[in-house]
mmCIF file of C-alpha atoms in Angstrom:
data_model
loop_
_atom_site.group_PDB
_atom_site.id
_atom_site.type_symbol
_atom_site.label_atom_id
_atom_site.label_comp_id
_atom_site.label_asym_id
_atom_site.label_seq_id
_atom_site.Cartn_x
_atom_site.Cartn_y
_atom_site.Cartn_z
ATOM 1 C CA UNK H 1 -50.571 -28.528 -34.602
ATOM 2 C CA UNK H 2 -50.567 -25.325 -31.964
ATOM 3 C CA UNK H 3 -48.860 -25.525 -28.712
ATOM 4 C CA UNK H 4 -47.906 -23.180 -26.178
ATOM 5 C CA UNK H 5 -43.966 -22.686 -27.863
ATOM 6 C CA UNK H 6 -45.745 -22.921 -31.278
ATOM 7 C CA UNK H 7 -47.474 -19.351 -31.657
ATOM 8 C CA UNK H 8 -48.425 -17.980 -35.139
ATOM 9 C CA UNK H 9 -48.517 -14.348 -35.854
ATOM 10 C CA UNK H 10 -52.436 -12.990 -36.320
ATOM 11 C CA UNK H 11 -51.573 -9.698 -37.085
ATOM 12 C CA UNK H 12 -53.271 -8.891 -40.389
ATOM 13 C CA UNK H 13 -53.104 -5.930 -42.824
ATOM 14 C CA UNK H 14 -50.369 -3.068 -42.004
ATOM 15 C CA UNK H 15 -50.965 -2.789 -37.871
ATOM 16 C CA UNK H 16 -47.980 -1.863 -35.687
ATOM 17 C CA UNK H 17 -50.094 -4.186 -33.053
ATOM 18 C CA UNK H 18 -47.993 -7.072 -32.203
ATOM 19 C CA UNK H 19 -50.471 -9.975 -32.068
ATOM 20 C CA UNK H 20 -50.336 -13.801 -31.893
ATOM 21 C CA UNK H 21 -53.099 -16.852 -32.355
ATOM 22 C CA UNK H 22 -52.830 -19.752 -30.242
ATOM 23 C CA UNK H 23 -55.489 -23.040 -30.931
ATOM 24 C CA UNK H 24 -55.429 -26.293 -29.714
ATOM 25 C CA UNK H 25 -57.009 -27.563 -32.692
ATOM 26 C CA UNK H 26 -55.182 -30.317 -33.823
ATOM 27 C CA UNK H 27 -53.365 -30.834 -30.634
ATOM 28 C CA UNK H 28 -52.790 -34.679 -29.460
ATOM 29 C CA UNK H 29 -53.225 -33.228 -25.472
ATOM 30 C CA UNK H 30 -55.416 -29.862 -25.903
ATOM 31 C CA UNK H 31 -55.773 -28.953 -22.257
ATOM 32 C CA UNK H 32 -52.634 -29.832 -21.513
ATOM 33 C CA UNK H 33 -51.122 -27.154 -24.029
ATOM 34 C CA UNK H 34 -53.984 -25.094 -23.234
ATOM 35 C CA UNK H 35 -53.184 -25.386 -19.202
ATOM 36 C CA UNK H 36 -49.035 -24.850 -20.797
ATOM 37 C CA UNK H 37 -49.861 -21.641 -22.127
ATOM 38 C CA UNK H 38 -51.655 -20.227 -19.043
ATOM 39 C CA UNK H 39 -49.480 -21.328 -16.093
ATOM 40 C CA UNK H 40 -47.791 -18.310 -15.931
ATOM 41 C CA UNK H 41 -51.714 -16.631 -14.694
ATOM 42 C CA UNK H 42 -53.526 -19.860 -13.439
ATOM 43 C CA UNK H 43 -53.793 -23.606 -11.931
ATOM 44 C CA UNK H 44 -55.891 -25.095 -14.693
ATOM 45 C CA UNK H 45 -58.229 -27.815 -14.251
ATOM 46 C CA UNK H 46 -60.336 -29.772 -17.174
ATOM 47 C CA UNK H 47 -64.092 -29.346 -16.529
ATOM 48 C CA UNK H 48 -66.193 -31.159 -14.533
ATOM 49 C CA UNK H 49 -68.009 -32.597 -17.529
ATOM 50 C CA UNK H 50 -65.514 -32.607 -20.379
ATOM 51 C CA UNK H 51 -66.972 -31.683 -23.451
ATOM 52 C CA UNK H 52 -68.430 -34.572 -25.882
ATOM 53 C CA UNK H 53 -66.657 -33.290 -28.925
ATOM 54 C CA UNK H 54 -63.077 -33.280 -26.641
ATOM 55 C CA UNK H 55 -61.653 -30.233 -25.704
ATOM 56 C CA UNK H 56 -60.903 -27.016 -27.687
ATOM 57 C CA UNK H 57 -59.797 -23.299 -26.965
ATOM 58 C CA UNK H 58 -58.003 -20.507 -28.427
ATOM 59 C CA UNK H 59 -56.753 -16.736 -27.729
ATOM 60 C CA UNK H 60 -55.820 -14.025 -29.575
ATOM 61 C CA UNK H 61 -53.098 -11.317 -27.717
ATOM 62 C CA UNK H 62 -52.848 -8.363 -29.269
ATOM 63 C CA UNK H 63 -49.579 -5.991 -27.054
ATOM 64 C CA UNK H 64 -50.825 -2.633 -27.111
ATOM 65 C CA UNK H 65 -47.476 -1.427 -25.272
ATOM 66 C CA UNK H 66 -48.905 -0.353 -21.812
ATOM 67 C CA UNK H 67 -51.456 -3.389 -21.741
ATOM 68 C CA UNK H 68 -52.651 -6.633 -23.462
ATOM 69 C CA UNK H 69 -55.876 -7.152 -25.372
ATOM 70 C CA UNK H 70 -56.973 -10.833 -25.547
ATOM 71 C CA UNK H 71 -59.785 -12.325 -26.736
ATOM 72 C CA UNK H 72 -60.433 -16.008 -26.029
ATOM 73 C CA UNK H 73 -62.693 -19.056 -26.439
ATOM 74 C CA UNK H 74 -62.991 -21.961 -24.568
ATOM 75 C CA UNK H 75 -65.187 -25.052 -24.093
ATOM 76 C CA UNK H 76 -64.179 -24.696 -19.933
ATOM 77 C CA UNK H 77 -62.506 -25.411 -17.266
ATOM 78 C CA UNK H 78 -61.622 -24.510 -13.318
ATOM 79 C CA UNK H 79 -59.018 -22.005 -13.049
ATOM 80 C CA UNK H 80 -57.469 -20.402 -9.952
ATOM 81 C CA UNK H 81 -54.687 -18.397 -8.371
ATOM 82 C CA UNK H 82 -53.901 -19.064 -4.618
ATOM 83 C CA UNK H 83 -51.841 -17.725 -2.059
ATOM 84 C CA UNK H 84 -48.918 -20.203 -2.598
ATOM 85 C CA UNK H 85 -49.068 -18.980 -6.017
ATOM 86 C CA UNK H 86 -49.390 -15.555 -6.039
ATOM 87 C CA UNK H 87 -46.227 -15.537 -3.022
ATOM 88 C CA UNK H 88 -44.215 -16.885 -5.820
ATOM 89 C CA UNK H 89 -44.708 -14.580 -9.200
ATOM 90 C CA UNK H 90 -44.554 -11.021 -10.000
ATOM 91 C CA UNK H 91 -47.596 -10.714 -11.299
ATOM 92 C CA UNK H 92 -49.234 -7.732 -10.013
ATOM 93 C CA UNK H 93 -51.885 -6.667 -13.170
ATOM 94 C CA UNK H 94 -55.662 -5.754 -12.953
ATOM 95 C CA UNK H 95 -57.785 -7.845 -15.675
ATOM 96 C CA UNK H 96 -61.122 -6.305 -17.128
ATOM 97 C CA UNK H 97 -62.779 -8.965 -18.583
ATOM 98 C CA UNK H 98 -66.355 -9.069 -20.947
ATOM 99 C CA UNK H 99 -67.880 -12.397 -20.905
ATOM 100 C CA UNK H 100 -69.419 -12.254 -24.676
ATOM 101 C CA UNK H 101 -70.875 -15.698 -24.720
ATOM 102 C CA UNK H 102 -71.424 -18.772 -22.808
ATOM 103 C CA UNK H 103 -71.130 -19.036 -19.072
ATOM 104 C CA UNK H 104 -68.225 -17.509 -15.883
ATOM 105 C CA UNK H 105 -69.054 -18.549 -12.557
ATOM 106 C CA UNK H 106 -66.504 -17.014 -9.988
ATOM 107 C CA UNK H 107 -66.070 -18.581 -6.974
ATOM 108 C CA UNK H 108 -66.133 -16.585 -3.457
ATOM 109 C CA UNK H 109 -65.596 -14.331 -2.106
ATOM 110 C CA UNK H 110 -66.254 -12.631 -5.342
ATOM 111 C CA UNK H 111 -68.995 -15.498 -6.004
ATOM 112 C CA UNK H 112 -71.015 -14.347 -8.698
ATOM 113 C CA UNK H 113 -72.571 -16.067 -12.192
ATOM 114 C CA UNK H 114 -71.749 -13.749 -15.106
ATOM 115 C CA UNK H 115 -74.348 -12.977 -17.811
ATOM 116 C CA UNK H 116 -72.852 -12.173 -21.307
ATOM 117 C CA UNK H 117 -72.519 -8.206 -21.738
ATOM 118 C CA UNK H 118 -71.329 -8.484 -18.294
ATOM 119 C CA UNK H 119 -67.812 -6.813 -17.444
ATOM 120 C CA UNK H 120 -65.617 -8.176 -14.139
ATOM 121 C CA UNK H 121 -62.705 -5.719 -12.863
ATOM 122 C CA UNK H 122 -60.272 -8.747 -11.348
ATOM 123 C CA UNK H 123 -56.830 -8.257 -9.519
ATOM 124 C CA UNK H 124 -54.178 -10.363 -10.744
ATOM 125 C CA UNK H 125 -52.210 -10.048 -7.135
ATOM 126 C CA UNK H 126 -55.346 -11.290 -5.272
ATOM 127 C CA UNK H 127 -56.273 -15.067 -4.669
ATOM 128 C CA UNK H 128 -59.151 -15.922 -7.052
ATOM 129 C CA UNK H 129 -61.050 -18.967 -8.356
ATOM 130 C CA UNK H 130 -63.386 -19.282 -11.499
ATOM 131 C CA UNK H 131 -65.266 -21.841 -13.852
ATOM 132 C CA UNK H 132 -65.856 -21.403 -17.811
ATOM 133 C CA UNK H 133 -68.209 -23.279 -19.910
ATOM 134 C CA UNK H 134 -68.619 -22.762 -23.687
ATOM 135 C CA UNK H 135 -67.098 -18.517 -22.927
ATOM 136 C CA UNK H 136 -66.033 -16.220 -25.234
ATOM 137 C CA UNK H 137 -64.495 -13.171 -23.260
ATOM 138 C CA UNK H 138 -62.603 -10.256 -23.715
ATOM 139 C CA UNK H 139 -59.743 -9.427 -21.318
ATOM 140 C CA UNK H 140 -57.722 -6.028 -21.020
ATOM 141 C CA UNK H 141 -54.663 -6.642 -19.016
ATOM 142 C CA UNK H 142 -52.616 -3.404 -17.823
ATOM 143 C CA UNK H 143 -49.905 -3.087 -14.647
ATOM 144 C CA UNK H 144 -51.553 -2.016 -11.321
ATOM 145 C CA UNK H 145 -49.760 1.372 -11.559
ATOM 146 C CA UNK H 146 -50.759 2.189 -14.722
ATOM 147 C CA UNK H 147 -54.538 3.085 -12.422
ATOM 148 C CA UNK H 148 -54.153 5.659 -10.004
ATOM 149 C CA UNK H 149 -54.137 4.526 -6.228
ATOM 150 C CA UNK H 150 -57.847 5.953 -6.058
ATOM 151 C CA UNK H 151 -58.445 3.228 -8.603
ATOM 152 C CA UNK H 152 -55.945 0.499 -7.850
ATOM 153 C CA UNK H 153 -54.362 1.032 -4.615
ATOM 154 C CA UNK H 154 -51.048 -1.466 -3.402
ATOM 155 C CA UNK H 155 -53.220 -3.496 -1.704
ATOM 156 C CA UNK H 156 -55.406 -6.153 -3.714
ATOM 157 C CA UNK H 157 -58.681 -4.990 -4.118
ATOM 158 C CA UNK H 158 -61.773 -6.804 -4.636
ATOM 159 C CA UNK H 159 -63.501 -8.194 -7.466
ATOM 160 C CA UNK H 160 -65.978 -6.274 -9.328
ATOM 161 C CA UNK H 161 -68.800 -6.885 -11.202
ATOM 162 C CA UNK H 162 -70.365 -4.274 -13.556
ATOM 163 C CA UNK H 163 -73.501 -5.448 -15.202
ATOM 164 C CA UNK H 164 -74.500 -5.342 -19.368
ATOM 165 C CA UNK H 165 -76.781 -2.994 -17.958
ATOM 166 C CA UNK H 166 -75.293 -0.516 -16.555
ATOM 167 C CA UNK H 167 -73.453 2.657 -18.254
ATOM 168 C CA UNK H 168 -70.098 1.829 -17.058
ATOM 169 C CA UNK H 169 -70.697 -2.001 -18.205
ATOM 170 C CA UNK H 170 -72.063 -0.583 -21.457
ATOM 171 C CA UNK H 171 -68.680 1.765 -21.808
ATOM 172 C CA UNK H 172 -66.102 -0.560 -21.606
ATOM 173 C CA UNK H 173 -67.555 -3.762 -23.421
ATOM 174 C CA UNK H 174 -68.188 -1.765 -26.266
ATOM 175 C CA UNK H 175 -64.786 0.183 -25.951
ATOM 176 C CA UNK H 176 -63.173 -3.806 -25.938
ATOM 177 C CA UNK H 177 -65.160 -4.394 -28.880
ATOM 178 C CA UNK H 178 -63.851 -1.330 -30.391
ATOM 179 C CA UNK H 179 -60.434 -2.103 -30.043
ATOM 180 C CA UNK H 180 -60.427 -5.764 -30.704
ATOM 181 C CA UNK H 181 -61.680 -4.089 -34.637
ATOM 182 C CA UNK H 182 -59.179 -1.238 -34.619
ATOM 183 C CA UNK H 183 -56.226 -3.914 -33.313
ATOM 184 C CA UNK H 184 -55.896 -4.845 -37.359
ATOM 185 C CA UNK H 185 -55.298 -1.806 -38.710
ATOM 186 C CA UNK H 186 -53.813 0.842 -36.051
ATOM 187 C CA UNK H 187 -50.607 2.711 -37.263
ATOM 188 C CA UNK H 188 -47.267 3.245 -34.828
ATOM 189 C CA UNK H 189 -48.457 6.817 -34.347
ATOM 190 C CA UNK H 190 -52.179 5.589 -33.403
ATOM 191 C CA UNK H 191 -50.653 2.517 -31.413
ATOM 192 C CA UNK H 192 -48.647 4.944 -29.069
ATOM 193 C CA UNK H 193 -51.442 7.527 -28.629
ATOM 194 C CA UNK H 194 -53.999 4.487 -27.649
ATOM 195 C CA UNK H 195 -51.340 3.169 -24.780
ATOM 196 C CA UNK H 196 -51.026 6.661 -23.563
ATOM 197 C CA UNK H 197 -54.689 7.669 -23.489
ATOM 198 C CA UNK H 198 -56.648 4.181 -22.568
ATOM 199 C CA UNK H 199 -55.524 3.992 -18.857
ATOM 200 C CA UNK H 200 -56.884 6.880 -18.266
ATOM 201 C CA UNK H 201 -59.992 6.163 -19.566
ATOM 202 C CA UNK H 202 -60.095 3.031 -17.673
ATOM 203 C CA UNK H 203 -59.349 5.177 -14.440
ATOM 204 C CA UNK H 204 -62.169 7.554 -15.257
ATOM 205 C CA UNK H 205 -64.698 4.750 -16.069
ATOM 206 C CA UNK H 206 -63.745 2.309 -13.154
ATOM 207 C CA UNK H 207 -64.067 5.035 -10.859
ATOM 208 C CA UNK H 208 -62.799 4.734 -6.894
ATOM 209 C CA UNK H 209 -62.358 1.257 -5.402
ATOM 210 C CA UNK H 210 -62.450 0.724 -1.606
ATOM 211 C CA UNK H 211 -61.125 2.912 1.219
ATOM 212 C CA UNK H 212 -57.689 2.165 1.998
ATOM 213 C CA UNK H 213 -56.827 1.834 5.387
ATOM 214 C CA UNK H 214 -53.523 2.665 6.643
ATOM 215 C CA UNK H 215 -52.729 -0.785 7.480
ATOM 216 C CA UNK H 216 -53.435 -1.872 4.012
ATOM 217 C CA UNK H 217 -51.716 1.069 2.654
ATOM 218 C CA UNK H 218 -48.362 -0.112 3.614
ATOM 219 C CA UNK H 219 -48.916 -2.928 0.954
ATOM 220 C CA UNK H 220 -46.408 -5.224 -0.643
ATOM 221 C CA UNK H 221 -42.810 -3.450 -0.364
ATOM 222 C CA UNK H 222 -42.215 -3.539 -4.096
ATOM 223 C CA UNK H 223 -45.452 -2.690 -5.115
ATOM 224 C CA UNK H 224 -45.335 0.578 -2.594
ATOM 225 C CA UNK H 225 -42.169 1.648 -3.892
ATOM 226 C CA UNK H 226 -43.172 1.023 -7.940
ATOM 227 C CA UNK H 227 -46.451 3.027 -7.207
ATOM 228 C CA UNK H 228 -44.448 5.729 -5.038
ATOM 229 C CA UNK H 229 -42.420 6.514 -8.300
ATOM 230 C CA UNK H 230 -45.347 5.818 -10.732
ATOM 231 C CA UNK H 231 -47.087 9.468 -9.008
ATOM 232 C CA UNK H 232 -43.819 11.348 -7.760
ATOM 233 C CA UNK H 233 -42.398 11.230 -11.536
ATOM 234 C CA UNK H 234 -42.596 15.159 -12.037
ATOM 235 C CA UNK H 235 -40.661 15.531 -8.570
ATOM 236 C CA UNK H 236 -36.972 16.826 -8.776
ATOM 237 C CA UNK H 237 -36.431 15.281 -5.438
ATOM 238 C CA UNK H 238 -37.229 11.632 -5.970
ATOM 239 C CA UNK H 239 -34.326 10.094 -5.370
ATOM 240 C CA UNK H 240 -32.902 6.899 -3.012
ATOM 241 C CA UNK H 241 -32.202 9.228 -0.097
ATOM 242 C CA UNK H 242 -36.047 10.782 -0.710
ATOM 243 C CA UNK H 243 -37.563 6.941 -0.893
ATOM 244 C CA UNK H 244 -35.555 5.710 2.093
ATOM 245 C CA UNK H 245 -37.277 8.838 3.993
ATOM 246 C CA UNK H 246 -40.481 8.687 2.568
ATOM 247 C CA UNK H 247 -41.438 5.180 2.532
ATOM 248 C CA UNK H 248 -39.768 3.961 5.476
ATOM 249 C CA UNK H 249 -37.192 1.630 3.899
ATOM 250 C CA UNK H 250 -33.555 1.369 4.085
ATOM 251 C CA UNK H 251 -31.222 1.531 1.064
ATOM 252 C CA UNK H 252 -30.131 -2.001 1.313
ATOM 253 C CA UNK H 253 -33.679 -2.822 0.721
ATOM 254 C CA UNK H 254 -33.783 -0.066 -1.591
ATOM 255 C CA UNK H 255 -31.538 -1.452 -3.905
ATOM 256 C CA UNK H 256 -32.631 -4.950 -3.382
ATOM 257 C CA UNK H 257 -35.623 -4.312 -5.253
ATOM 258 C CA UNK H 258 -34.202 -2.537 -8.051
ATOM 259 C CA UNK H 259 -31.000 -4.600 -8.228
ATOM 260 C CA UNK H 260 -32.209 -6.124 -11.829
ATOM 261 C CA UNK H 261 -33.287 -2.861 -13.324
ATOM 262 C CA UNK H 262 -29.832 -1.457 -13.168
ATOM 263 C CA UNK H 263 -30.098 0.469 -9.675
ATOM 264 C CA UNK H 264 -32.543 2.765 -8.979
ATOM 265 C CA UNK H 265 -31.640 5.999 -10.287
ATOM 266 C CA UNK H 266 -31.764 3.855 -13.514
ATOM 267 C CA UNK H 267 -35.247 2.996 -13.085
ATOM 268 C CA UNK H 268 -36.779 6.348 -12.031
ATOM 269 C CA UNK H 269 -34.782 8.274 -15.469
ATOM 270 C CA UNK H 270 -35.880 5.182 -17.677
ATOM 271 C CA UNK H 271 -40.041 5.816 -16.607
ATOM 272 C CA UNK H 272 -39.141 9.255 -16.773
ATOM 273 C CA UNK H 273 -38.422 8.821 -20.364
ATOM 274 C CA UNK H 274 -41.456 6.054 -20.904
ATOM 275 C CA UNK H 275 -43.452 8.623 -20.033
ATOM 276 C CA UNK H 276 -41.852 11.430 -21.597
ATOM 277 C CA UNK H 277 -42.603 9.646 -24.833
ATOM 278 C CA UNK H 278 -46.147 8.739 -24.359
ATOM 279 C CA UNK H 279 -47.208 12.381 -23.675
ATOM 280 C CA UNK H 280 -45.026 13.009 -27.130
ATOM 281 C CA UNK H 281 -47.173 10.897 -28.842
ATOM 282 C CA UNK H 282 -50.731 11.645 -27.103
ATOM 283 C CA UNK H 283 -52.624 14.165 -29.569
ATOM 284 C CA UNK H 284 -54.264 15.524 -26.369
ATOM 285 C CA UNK H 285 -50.839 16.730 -25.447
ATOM 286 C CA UNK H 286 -49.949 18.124 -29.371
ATOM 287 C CA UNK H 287 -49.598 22.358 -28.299
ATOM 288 C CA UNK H 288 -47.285 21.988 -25.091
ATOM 289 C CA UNK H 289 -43.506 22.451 -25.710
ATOM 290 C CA UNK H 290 -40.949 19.794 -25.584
ATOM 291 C CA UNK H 291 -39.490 21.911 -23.015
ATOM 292 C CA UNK H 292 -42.182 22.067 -20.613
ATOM 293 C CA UNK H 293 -42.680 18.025 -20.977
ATOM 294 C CA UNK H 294 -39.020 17.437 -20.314
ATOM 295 C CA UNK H 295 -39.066 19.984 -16.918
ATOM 296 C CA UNK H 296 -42.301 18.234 -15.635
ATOM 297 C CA UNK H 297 -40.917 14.900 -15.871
ATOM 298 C CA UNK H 298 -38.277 16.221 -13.313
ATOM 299 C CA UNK H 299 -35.305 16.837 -16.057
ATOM 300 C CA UNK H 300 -33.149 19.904 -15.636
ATOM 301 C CA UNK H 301 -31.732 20.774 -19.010
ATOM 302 C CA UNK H 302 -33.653 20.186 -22.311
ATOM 303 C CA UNK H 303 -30.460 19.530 -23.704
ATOM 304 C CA UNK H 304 -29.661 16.679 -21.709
ATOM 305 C CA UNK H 305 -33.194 15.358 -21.738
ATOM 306 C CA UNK H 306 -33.301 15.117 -25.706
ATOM 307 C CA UNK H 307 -29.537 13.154 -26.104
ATOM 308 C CA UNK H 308 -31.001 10.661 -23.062
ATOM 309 C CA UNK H 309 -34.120 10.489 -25.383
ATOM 310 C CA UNK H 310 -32.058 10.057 -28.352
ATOM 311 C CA UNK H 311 -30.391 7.358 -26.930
ATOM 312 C CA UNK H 312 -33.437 5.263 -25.271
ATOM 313 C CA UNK H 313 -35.431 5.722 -28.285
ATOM 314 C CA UNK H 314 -33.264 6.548 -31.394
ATOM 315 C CA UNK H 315 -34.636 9.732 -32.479
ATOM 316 C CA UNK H 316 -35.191 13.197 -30.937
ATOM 317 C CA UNK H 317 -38.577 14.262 -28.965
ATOM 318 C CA UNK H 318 -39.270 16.746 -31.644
ATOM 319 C CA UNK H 319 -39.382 13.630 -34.739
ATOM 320 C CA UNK H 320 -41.025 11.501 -32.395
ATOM 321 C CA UNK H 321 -43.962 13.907 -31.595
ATOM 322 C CA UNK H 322 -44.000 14.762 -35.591
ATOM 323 C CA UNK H 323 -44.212 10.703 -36.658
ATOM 324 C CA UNK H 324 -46.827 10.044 -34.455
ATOM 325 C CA UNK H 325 -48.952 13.327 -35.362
ATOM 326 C CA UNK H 326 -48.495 12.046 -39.043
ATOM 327 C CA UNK H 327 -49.709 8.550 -37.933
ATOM 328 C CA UNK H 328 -46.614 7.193 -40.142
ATOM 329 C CA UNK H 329 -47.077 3.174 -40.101
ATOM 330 C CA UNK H 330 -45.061 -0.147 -38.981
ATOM 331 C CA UNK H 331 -42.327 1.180 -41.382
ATOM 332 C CA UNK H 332 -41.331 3.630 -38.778
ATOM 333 C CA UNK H 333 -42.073 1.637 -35.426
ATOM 334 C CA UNK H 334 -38.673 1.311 -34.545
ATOM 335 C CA UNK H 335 -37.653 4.929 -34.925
ATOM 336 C CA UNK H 336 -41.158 5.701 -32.982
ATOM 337 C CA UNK H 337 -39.598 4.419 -30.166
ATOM 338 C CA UNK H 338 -41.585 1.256 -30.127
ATOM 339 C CA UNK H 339 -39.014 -1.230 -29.301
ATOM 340 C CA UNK H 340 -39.113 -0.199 -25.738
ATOM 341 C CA UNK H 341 -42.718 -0.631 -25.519
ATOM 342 C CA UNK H 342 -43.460 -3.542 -27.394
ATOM 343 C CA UNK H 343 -41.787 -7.258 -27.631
ATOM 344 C CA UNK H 344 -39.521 -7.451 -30.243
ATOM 345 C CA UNK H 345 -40.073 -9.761 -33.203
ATOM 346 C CA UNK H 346 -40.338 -12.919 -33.362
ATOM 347 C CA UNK H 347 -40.791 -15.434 -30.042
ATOM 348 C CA UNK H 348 -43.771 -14.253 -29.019
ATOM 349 C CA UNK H 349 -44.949 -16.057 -25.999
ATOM 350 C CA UNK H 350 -47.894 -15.018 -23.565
ATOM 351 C CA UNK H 351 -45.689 -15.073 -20.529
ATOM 352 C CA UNK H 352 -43.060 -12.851 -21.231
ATOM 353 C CA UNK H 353 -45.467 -10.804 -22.790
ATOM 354 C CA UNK H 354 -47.431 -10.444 -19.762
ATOM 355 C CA UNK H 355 -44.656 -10.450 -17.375
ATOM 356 C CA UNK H 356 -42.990 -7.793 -18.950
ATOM 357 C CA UNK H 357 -45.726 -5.700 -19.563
ATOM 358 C CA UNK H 358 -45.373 -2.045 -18.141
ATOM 359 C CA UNK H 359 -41.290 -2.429 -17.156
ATOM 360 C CA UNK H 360 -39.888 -0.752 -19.557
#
């Protein structure tokens, strides 16, 4: 018997691709470990008709570092995230989700019945509301500021719905597909380059969303300040006094937000560093020089960049560009630098997966 605190490991072969399996076959109360497993995203409600066979779901996570890769069936169910929820969680992740089967109905103002092939674009820090029957559906969950503003600006943005028909649809269904295969079998090396390169792609195939006003621009305080950093990385001069001026806040509320990240001169150097190591690792990046990474990422001294490197990640910038190059497998995924980016072993659960995705 599955329940939410009962997850088995699905990962299969040799992949560095931390994954878990999670049925309710077997389960005395399915829905109510199925609606366990999900609070942290949803209110869960059994279907209007309840199946005749009772009720049965699964989902399989796969943590790619920088996002989530799920794949899950269900026989259905209301589901919903409202404004007295979302003013109590953190979560602040956009969800791109391929109905493959069966039926999605989303409720307004985003009404709209999804066809399988059909691909919705859904913000996790918007109010939202949604019945399944009988679905099978792909979800990609990455952090808001993964997406550049163009894409995924501070304020919640509206659902969107890209049809099996159209090229973008087309794109990204077939890209989940893609990695849902390559999930089994992906090397550290291949695991790091994939979380470096995929939002990107997203960005390029979601395209613009709405026009933000300047009113909506201001956005949620910690989501402003998050995204602020997220695109001023390279900048020598982001600092507290630079945020206080720029944004509008003062440094009591400054360090309010970052009080549990260690302050936040801790939090800029340790995304400095996140990032530092992604471009490492991204083969598109292979010909620049450590150097040049290091002073664009707003360090001063190479020197001093590759012993704080050393010490995040437990190996220098130079062996962690040449193990991912070499594609070297799980073996290596510590020294790779992966135990920032991924959960450690062991206790895997879907909410501190989720909610931690994207703060290292």
């Amino acid at each position: 018997m599955h329940t939410s605190d009962e997850l088995t490991s699905a990962t299969s072969g040799e992949s560095a691709v931390p994954s878990f399996h999670f049925a309710t076959a077997g389960n005395r109360f399915p829905f109510e470990a199925w609606r366990s497993l999900l609070i942290v995203l949803f209110d869960s409600f059994l279907p209007d008709k309840s199946p005749s066979g009772g009720f049965e779901a699964s989902l399989i996570v796969h943590h790619f570092g920088t996002f989530l890769l799920c794949r899950s069936v269900v026989d259905g169910g209301r589901y919903r995230r409202t404004p007295a929820r979302l003013a109590h969680d953190d979560i602040d992740h956009i969800v791109i989700s391929c109905l493959l089967r069966g039926a999605v109905t989303l409720a307004p103002p985003a009404a709209r019945r999804l066809c399988p092939g059909d691909v919705a674009v859904l913000d996790l820090s918007a109010p939202m509301a949604f019945a399944m029957k009988a679905a099978e559906t792909m979800h990609l969950i990455l952090p808001r500021t993964l997406l550049p503003s163009a894409v995924a600006p501070v304020q919640p943005i509206p659902g969107r719905i890209l049809t099996k028909d159209a090229a973008m649809g087309i794109i990204l269904r077939t890209f989940l597909e893609a990695l849902c295969g390559a999930a089994r079998s992906l090397s550290a090396g291949e695991l790091l380059a994939l979380g470096a390169s995929v939002p990107d792609l997203l960005a390029s195939s979601l395209g613009p969303g709405a026009a933000v006003t300047p009113r909506d621009a201001r956005g949620n305080l910690s989501r402003r300040l998050r995204r602020h950093i997220e695109e001023n990385l390279h900048r020598r001069d982001l600092s507290p006094a630079g945020l206080t001026r720029e944004l509008g806040v003062s440094r009591s509320q400054l360090y309010r937000q970052f009080g549990t990240e260690g302050g936040v001169e801790t939090y800029i150097r340790r995304r400095r560093l996140r990032r530092c190591l992604l471009i490492l690792c991204d083969p598109r990046h292979a010909d620049r020089r450590i150097a040049d990474i290091a002073y664009e990422m707003g360090f001063a001294d190479e020197a001093h960049f590759s012993r704080l490197f050393r010490r995040a990640f437990g190996l220098s910038p130079r062996a962690a560009r040449t193990a991912a190059r070499l594609g070297e497998g799980p073996g290596v995924g510590e020294g790779l630098g992966l135990g920032t980016l991924l959960p450690p072993p062991g206790g895997a659960s879907f909410a501190r997966w989720l909610t931690g995705l994207g703060s290292s």
